[in-house]
XYZ file of C-alpha atoms in Angstrom:
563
model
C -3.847 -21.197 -10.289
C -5.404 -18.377 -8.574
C -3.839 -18.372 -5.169
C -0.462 -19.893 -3.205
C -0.482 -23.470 -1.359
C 0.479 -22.558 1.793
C 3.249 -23.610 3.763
C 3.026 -24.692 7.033
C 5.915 -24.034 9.699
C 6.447 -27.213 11.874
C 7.210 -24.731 14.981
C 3.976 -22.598 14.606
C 1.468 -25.300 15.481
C -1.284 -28.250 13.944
C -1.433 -29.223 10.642
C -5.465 -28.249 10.842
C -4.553 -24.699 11.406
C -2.578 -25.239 7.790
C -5.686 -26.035 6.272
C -8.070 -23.695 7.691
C -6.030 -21.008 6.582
C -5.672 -22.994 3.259
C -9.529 -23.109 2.871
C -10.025 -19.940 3.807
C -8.079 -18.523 1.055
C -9.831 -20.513 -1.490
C -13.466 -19.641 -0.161
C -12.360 -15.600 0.312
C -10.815 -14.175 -2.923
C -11.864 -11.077 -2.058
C -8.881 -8.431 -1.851
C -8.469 -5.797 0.678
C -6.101 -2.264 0.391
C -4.348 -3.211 -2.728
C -6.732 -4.256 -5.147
C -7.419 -7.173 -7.563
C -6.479 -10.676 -6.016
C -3.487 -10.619 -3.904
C -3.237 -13.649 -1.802
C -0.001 -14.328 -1.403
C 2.481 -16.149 1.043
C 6.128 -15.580 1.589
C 6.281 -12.692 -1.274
C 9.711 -12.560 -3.095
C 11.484 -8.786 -3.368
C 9.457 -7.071 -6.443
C 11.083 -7.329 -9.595
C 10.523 -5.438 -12.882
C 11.021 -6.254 -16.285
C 8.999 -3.190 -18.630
C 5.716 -1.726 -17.371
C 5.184 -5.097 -15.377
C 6.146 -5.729 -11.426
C 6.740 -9.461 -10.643
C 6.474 -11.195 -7.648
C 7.343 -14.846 -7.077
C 5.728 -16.650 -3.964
C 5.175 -20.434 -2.046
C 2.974 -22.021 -4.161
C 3.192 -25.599 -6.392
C 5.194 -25.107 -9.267
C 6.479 -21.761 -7.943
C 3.223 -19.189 -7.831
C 3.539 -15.708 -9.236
C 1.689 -12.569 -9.375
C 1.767 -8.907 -11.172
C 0.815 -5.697 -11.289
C 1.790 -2.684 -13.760
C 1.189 0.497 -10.750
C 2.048 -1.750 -7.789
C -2.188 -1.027 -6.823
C -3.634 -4.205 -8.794
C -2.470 -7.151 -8.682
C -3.147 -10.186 -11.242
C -2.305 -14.204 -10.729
C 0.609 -15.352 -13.448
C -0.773 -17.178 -16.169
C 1.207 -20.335 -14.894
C 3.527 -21.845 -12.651
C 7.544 -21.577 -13.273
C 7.332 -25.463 -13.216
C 4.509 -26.240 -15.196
C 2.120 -29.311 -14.466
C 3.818 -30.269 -11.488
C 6.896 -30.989 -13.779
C 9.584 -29.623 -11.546
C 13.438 -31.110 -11.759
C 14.100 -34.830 -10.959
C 17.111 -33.849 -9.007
C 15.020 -32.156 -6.183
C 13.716 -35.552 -5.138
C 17.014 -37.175 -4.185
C 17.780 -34.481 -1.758
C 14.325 -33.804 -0.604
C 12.811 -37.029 -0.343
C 9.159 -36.417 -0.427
C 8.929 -33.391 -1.950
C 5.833 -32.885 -4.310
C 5.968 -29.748 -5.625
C 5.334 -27.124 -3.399
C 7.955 -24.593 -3.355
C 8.423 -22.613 -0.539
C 9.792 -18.333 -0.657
C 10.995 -17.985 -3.627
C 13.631 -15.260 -4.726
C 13.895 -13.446 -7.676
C 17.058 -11.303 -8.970
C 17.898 -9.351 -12.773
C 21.571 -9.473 -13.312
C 23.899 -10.255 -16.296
C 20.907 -9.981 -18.953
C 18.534 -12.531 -16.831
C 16.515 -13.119 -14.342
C 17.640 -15.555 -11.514
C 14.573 -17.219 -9.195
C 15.997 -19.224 -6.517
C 13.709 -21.246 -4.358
C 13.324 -23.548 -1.303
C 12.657 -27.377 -1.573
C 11.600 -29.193 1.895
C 8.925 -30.923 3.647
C 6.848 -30.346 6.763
C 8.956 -30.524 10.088
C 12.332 -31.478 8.606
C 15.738 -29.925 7.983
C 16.081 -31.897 4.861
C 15.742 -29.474 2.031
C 17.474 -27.760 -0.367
C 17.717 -24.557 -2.247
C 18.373 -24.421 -6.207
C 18.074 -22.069 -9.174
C 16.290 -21.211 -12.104
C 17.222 -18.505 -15.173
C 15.659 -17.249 -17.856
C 16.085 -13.783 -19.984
C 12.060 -12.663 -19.690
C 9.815 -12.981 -17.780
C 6.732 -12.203 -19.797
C 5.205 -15.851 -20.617
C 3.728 -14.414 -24.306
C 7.511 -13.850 -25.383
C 9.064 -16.194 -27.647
C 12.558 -15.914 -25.373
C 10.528 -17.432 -22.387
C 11.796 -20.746 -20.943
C 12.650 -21.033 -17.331
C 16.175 -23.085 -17.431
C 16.958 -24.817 -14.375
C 20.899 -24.753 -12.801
C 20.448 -27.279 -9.807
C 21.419 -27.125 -6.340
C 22.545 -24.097 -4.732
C 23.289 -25.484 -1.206
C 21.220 -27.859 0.498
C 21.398 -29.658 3.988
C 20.117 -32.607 5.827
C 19.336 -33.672 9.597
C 22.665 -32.853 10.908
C 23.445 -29.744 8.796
C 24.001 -26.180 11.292
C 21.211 -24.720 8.907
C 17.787 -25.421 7.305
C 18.434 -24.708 3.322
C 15.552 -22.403 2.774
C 14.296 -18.685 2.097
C 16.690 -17.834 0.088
C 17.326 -13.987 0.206
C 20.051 -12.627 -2.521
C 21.712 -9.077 -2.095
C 24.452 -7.540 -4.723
C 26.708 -5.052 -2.523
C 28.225 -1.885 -3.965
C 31.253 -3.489 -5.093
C 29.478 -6.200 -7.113
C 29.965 -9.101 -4.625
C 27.129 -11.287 -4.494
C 25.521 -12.985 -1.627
C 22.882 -15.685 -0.396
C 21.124 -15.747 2.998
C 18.883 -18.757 4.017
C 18.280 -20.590 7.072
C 15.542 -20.474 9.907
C 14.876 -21.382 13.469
C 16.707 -25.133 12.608
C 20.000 -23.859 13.384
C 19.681 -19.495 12.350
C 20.860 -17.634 9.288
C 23.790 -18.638 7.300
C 24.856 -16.450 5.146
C 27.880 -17.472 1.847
C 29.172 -15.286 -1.191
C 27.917 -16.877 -4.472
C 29.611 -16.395 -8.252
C 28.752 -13.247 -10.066
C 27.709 -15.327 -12.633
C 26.480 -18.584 -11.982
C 24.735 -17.537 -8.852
C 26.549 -20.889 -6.983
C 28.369 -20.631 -3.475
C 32.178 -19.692 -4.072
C 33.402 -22.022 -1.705
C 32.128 -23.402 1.421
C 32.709 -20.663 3.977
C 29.192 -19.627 5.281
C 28.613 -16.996 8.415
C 26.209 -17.288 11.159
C 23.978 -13.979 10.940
C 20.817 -14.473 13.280
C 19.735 -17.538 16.131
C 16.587 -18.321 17.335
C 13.223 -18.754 16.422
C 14.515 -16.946 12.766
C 13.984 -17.037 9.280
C 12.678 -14.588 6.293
C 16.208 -13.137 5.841
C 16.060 -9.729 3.796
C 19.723 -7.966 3.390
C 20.356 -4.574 2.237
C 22.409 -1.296 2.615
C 22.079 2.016 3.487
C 24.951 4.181 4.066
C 27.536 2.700 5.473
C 25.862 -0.258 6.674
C 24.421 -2.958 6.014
C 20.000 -4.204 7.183
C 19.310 -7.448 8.126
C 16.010 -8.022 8.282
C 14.445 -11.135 9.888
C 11.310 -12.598 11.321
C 10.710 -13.840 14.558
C 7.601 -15.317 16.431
C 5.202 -18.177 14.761
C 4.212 -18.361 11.271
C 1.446 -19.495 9.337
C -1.519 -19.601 11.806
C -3.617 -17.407 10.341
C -5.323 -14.720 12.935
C -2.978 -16.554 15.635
C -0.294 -15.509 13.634
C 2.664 -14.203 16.265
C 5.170 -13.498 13.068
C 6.715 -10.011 13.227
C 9.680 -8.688 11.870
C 12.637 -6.753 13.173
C 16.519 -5.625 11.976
C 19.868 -5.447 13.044
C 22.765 -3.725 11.394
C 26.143 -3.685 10.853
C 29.193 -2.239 9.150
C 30.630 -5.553 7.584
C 28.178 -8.021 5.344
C 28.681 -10.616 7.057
C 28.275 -9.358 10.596
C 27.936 -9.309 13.767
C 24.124 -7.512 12.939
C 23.375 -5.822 16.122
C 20.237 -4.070 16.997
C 19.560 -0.574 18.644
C 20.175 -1.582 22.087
C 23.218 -3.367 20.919
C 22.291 -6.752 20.988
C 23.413 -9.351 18.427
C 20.855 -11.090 16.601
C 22.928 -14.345 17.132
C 21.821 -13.916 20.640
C 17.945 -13.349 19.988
C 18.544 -9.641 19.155
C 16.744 -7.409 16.919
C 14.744 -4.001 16.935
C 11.197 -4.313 16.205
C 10.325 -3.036 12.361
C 6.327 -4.058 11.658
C 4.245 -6.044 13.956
C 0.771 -6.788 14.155
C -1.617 -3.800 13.776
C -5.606 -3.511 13.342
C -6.449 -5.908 10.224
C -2.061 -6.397 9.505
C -1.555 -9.472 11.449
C 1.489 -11.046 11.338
C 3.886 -9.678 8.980
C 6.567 -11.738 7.171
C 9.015 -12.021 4.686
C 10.519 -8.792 3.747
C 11.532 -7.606 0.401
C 12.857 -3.839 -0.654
C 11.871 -2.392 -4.292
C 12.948 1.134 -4.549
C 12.095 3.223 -7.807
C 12.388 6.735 -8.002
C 13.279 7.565 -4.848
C 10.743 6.094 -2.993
C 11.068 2.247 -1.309
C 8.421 -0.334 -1.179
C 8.626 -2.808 1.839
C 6.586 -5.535 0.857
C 5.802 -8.859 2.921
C 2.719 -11.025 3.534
C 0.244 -10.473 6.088
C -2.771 -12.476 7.544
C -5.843 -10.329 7.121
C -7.976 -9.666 10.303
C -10.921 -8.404 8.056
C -10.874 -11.775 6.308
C -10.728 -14.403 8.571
C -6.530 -14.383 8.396
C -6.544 -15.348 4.743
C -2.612 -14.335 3.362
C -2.449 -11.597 1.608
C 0.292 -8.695 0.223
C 1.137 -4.994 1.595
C 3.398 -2.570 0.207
C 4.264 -0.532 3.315
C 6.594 2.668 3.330
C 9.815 2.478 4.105
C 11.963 5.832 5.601
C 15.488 6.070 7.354
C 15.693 7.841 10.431
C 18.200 10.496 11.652
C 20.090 7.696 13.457
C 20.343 5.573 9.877
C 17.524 2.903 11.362
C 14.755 1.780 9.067
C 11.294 3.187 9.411
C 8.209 1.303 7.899
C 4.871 2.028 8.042
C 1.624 1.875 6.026
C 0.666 5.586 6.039
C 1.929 7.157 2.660
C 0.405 10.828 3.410
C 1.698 13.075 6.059
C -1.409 14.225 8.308
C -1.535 18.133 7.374
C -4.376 20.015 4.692
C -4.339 19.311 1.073
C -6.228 20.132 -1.616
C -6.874 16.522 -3.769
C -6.765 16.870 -7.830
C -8.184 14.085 -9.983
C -5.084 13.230 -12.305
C -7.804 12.935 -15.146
C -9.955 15.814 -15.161
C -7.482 18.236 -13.049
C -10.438 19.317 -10.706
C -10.373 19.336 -7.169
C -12.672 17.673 -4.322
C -15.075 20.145 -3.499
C -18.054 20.129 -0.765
C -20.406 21.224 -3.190
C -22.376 24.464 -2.753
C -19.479 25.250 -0.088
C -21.643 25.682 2.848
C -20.153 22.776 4.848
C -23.484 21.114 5.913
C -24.185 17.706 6.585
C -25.713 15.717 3.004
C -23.682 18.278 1.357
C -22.296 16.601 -1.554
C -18.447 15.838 -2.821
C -18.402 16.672 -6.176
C -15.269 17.470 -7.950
C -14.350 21.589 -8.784
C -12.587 24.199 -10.593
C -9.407 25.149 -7.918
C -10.687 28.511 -6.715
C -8.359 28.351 -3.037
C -12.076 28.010 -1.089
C -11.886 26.129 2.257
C -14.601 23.631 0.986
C -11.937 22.930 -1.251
C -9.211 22.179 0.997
C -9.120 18.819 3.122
C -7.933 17.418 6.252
C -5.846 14.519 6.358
C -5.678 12.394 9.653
C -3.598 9.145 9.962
C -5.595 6.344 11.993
C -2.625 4.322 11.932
C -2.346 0.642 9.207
C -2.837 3.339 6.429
C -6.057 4.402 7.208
C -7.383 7.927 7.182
C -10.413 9.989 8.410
C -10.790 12.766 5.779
C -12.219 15.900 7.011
C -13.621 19.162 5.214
C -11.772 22.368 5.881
C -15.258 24.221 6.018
C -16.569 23.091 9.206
C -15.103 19.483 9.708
C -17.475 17.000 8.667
C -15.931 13.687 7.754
C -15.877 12.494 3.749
C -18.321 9.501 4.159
C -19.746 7.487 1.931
C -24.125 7.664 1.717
C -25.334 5.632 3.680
C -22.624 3.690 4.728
C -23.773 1.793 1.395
C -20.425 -0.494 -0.130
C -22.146 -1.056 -3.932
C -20.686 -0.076 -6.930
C -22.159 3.649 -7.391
C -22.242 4.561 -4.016
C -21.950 8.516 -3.518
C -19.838 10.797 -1.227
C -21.425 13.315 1.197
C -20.066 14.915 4.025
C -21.101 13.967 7.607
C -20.590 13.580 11.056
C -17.479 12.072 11.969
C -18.537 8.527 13.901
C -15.359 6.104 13.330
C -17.587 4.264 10.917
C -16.047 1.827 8.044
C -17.693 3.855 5.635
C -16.042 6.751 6.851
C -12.318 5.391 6.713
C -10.596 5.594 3.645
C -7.066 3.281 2.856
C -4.349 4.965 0.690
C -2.197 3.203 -1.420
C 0.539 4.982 -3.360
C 0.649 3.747 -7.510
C 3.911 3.486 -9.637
C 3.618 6.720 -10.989
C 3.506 8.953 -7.626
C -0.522 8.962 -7.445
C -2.885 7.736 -4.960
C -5.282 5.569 -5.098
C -8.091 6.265 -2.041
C -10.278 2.884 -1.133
C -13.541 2.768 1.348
C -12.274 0.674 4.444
C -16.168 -0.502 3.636
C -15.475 -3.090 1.209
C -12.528 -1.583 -0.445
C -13.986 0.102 -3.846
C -11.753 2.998 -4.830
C -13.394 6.936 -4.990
C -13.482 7.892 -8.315
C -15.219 10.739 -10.639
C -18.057 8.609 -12.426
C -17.421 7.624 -15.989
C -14.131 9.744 -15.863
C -16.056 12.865 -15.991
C -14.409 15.998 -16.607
C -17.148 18.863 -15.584
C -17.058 20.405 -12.321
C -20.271 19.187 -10.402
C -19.758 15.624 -10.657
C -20.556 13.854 -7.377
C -17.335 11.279 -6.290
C -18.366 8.008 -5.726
C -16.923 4.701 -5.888
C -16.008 2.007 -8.163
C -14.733 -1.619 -8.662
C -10.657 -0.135 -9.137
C -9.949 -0.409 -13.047
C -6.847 1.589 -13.137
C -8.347 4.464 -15.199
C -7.084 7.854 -14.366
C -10.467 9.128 -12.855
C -9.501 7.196 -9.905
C -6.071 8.143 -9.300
C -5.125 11.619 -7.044
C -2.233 13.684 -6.013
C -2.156 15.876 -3.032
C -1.568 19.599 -3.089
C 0.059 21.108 0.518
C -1.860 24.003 1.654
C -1.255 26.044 4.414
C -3.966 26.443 7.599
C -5.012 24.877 11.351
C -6.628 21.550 10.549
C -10.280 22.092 11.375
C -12.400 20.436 13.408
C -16.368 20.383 13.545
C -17.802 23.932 13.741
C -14.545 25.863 13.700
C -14.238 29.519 12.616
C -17.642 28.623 10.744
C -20.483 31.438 10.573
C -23.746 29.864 10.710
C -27.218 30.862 10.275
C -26.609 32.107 7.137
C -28.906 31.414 4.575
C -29.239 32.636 0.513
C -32.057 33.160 -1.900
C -33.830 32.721 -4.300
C -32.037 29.820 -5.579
C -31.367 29.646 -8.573
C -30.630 33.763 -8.362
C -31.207 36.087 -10.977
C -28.640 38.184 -12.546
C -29.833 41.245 -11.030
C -28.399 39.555 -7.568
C -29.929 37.758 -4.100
C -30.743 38.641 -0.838
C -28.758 37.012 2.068
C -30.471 36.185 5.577
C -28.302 36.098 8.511
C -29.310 34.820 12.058
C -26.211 34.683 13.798
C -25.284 36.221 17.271
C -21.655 37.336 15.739
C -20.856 41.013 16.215
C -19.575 43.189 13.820
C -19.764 44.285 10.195
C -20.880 42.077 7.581
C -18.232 41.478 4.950
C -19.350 40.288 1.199
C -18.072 39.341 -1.817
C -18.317 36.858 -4.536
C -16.086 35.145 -7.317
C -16.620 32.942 -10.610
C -15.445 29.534 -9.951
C -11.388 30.521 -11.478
C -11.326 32.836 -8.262
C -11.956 35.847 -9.870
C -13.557 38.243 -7.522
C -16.455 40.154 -9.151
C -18.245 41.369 -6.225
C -17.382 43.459 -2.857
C -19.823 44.549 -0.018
C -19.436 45.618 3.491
C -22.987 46.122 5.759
C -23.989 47.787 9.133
C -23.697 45.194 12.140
C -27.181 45.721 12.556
C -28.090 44.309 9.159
C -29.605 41.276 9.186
C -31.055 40.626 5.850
C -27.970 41.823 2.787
C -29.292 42.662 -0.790
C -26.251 41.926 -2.974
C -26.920 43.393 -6.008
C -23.830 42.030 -8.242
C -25.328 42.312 -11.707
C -23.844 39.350 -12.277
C -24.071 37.082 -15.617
C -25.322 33.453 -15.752
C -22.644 30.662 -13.872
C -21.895 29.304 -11.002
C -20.369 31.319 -8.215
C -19.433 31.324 -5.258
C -20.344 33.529 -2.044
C -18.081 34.471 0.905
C -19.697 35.636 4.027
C -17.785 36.968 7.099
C -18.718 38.230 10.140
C -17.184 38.763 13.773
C -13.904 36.407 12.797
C -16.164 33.703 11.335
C -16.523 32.872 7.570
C -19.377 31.122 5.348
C -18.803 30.087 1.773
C -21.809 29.156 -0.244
C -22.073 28.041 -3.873
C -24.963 29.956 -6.030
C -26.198 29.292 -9.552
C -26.759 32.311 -11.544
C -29.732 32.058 -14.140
């Protein structure tokens, strides 16, 4: 099974916008941000068992999905309930059922793995929430059997709350506890065994009202998050679904917002809303691993005719102790961007800053052609700008295939000249063209300076995976502090040196000098301000360097090869 059955919410609208969105999943497997096939609907909270990250979803049989750097993401080989052949108990509370599970939960305590899920049907309150165990949850292992424990709770027409979404949260002191509900009556929350996972008694507390559901609870500090959704589900690009928090300093309430409002009384400060191609966010879950936290939740994509699909966002505290979550994981500022395979930098080849000049990766040397500028267009896109005259990374030709090469150009706002970051497991980004969503990467993992960037279907290898170096420096924009009309020859030079042309209106002394490509300075001139044509004999021997030309506050930086 390659993608989810949907759900659809009886409060959001016609069964025919259920199957639209349905068929549109099926017809568009393509994946966009995160890579390999991520359609997905009502996500559980990540879990991880070894170098794999699980994630449970609504689907028949219980759908699931992995990925071993949280970037790609690959189907489960099967459904929890295999063939449809889910427990015979389910039926006599949920009358009707057939096998389509709905938000899913998935927990690791006491040596196993506990995957609650919801049981219902369209437009009723009849439903019912039970449990499954098992100690792996790698299907090749010998160990793995999914063993079912039965009913959790479960409720009927005249029940105060609708027994789905299950959300499970283990406090500080070990107590255990279950939230469920949604808009048929709020969020109910109840304290369940350490053990079994079962309700301790029959106490429950009323967390949220409304038009509610998606529960997520956690803690920070000295409180504790709830995180709901509000709005209407499950219409695809009509999708009104957004999600918002309260807090509070006891578990099981009163959650209040940052106005003060309870969220029993339709409370609750806005977290993630719609946004560009993000619409409708739902069904929170928080994965935190070294430090850093993972918000994930479904989304309907606006670049793919609403199909569901799954986002990893960001997720900060603020100074007041209120969550922050958002989809850009790099500060705007200047960085320089190593390759994590070869250990060479981006680099705007022959360091002149032109337009057609190409991105090529190169030996560090601390050269502005070296150094890029990072701006955040907001939904974790980027315009990526060259420190040497701001032109925009872009993509030739605004071309999507497999192959395609970077140059720089003209900033225009153009797909091909957006890039979307997503952060991997391991601390590294991965950098995708907002045209069509291949990743940049050094062709066949090269590991010589020169090598034009281009892109690739993602494949995990190293050559497309980057970290980001602060550097210091006023981001540029087009034509800043850059000395033009400066031209070089012969090209290639000879060792005895090369003559450099200037036809610039820049007062002053001309300043010279050149360096091998570690940053080694091996040459030093200063000429007349009358001088308009430089002989720079260097004596230098064959390589690649690079030449520094500055003039009346203005700099030019130009690559030469030395035969």
């Amino acid at each position: 099974m390659l993608f989810p059955l949907l759900r659809f919410r009886p409060h959001t609208g016609r069964a025919l916008t259920f199957l639209i969105v349905l068929l549109t999943l099926l017809a568009r497997p393509q994946a966009r941000a995160l890579q390999g096939l991520t359609g997905v609907h009502d996500p559980s909270t990540i879990v991880k068992e070894g170098n794999k990250y699980w994630v449970f979803a609504t689907g028949q049989g219980i759908y699931s999905m992995y990925s071993t750097d949280l970037v790609n993401w690959t189907p489960g080989p099967r459904a929890v309930f295999v063939n449809n052949a889910y427990p015979s108990w389910i039926n006599t509370k949920v009358p009707g059922f057939t096998g389509n599970f709905w938000a899913p939960e998935c927990v690791f305590r006491n040596g196993k793995y506990y995957l609650y899920y919801s049981c219902s049907t369209f437009g009723s309150k009849v439903s019912a929430i039970g449990l499954a165990t098992n100690v792996t949850l790698d299907p090749t292992s010998p160990n793995y059997r999914w063993e079912d424990q039965g009913e959790v709770v479960s409720s009927t027409s005249s029940s105060a709350a609708n027994a789905i979404d299950p959300a499970v949260f283990q406090d500080s002191n070990g107590d255990v506890w279950l939230t469920y509900g949604s808009f048929f009556g709020g969020l109910r929350s109840t304290q369940l065994h350490a053990t079994t996972g079962k309700p301790l008694g029959t106490t429950t507390y009323a967390l949220a009202n409304g038009d509610v559901e998606a529960a997520c609870l956690t803690k920070q500090g000295a409180f504790y998050y709830l995180f709901i959704n509000r709005g209407a589900c499950c219409n695809g690009l009509n999708s009104t679904y957004h999600i918002r928090v309260g807090r509070s300093s006891s578990v099981t309430g009163p959650f209040v917002d940052q106005s003060g409002v309870d969220l029993n009384s339709n409370g609750g400060t806005l977290v993630l809303g719609s946004g560009g191609r993000y619409i409708g966010p739902g069904h929170a879950g928080i994965f935190t691993e070294g430090g850093v936290s993972y918000f994930s939740h479904h989304y309907y994509d606006g670049d793919d005719n609403g199909a569901p699909k799954l986002s990893l966002a960001r997720l900060t505290w603020s100074a007041a102790g209120w969550p922050v979550v958002s989809r850009d994981w790099v500060t705007a500022g200047r960085y320089e961007i190593k390759n994590q395979n070869s250990n060479l930098i981006w680099d705007a080849w022959g360091c002149t800053g032109a337009s057609g000049q190409m991105i090529a990766q190169g030996t560090p040397a601390g050269l502005d052609c070296q150094r890029w500028d990072f701006t955040a267009l907001g939904n974790g896109e980027y315009k990526i700008t060259n420190a040497l005259g701001g032109l925009a990374a872009d993509v030739a030709g605004c071309s999507a295939v497999a192959g395609a090469k970077l140059q720089l150009f003209a900033y225009s706002g153009a797909n091909c000249q957006r890039f979307r970051i997503d952060r991997a497991n391991d601390g590294t980004l991965v950098l995708a063209s907002a045209n069509g969503n291949r990743v940049v990467e050094v062709p066949n993992a090269a590991t010589t300076a020169g090598q034009q960037l281009g892109l690739w279907d993602y494949n995990g290898c190293a050559c497309q995976h980057w970290s980001l170096t602060a550097v210091g420096g006023t981001l540029a924009t087009a034509g800043s502090q850059q000395l033009s009309g400066v031209s070089l020859y012969p090209v290639p030079a000879p060792r005895s040196g090369f003559t450099i042309a200037l036809a610039t209106t820049e007062a002053g002394p001309t300043r010279v000098s050149v360096a091998d490509v570690a940053g080694r300075i091996l040459y030093q001139g200063e000429f007349g301000a009358q001088q308009q044509r430089l002989t720079v004999a260097a004596a230098l021997p064959a390589g690649l360097y690079v030449v520094r030309v500055e003039r009346g506050g203005r700099t030019a930086t130009q690559k030469v090869m030395v035969q």
